[in-house]
C-alpha positions as a printed NumPy array, in Angstrom:
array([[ -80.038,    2.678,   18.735],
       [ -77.88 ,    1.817,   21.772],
       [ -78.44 ,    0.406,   24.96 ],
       [ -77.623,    3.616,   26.502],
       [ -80.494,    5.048,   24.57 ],
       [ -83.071,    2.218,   25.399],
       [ -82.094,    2.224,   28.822],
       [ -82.051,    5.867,   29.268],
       [ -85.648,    6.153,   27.393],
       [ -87.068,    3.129,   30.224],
       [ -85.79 ,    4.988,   33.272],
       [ -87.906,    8.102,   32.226],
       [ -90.57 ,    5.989,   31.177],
       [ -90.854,    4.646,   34.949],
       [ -90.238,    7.742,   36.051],
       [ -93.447,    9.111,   34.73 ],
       [ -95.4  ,    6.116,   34.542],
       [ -94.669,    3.698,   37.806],
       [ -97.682,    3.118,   39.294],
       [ -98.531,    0.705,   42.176],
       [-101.797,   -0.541,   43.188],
       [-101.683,    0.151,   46.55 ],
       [-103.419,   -2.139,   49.873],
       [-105.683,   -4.138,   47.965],
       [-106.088,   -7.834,   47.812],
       [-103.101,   -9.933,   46.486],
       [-104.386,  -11.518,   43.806],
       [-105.651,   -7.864,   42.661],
       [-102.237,   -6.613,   42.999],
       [-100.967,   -9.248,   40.925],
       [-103.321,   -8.504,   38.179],
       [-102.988,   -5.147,   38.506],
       [ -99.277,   -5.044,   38.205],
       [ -98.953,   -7.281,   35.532],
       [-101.306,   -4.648,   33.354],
       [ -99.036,   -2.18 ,   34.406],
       [ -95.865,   -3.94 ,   32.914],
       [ -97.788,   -4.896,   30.162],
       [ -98.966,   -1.638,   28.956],
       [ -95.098,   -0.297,   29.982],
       [ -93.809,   -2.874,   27.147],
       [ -96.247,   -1.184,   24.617],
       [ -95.32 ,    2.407,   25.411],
       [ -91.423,    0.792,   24.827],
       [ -92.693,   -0.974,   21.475],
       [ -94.024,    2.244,   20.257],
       [ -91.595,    4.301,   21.601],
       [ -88.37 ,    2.059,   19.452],
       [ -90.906,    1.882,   16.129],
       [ -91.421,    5.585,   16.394],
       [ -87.956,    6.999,   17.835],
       [ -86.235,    6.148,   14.265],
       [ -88.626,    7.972,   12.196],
       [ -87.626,   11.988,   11.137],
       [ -90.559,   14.492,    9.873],
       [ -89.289,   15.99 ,    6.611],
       [ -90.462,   19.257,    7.917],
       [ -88.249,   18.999,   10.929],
       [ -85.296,   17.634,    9.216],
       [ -83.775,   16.164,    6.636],
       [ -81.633,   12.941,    6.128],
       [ -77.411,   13.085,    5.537],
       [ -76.208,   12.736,    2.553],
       [ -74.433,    9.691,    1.526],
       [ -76.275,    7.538,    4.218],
       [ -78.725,    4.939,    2.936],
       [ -82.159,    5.972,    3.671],
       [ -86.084,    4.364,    3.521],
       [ -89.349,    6.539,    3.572],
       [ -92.566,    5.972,    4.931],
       [ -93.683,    4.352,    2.009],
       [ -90.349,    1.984,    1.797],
       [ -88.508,    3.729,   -1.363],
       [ -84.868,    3.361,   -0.395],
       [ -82.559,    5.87 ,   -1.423],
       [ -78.622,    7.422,   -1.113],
       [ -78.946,   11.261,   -1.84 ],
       [ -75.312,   12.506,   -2.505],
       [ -75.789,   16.014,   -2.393],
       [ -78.157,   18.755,   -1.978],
       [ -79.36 ,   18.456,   -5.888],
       [ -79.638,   15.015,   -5.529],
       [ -82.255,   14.982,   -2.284],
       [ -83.903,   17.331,   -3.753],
       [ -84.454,   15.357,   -7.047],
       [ -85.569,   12.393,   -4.989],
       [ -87.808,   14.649,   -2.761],
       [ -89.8  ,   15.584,   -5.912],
       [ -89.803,   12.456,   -7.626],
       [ -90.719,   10.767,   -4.663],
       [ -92.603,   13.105,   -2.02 ],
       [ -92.522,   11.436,    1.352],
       [ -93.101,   12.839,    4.739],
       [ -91.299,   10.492,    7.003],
       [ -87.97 ,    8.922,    6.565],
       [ -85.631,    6.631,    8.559],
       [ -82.163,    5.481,    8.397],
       [ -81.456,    1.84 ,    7.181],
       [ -78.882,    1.373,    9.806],
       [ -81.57 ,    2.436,   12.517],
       [ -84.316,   -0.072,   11.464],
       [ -81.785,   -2.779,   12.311],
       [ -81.502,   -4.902,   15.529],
       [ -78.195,   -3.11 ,   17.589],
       [ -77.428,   -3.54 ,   20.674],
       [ -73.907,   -2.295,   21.366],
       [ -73.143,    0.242,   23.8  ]])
């Protein structure tokens, strides 16, 4: 995940979502508002847990890349023969690249 992605992702986000409260009292705004950012940094929470996970139905990891499933099994399939070995051995649904569940922040 880059920054580009992240900050591409939070522009749509408040895109969709901005919301202001409008002529109400001050301290109402201010309560108001700080809900808003507060559920905004749990929709971005989610949204970075959930954008690294793939649906084996939708697609399938590369081979030779070091991959984890939903239920944390790591694996390296080097082929076709060898996913699919793995896939039967050890049915998941979800899977994630390593590299993807780690802190990055480069461009």
């Amino acid at each position: 995940m880059k920054k580009e992605d992240i900050k591409e992702a939070a522009e749509i986000y408040a895109k969709e979502n901005s919301w202001y409260p409008g002529e109400t009292s001050y301290e109402s705004d201010i309560i108001a508002i700080e809900e808003s950012f507060a559920d905004a940094f749990k929709a971005g929470v989610k949204w970075r847990i959930n954008s690294v996970w793939h649906d084996v139905d939708n697609e399938l990891p590369e081979y030779n890349r070091h991959v984890v499933n939903e239920d944390w099994f790591d694996f390296t399939a080097k082929d076709e023969k060898d996913l699919k070995r793995i896939m039967n051995q050890y049915p998941f649904k979800r899977w994630a690249y390593v590299d993807d569940l780690k802190p990055n922040m480069e461009e």
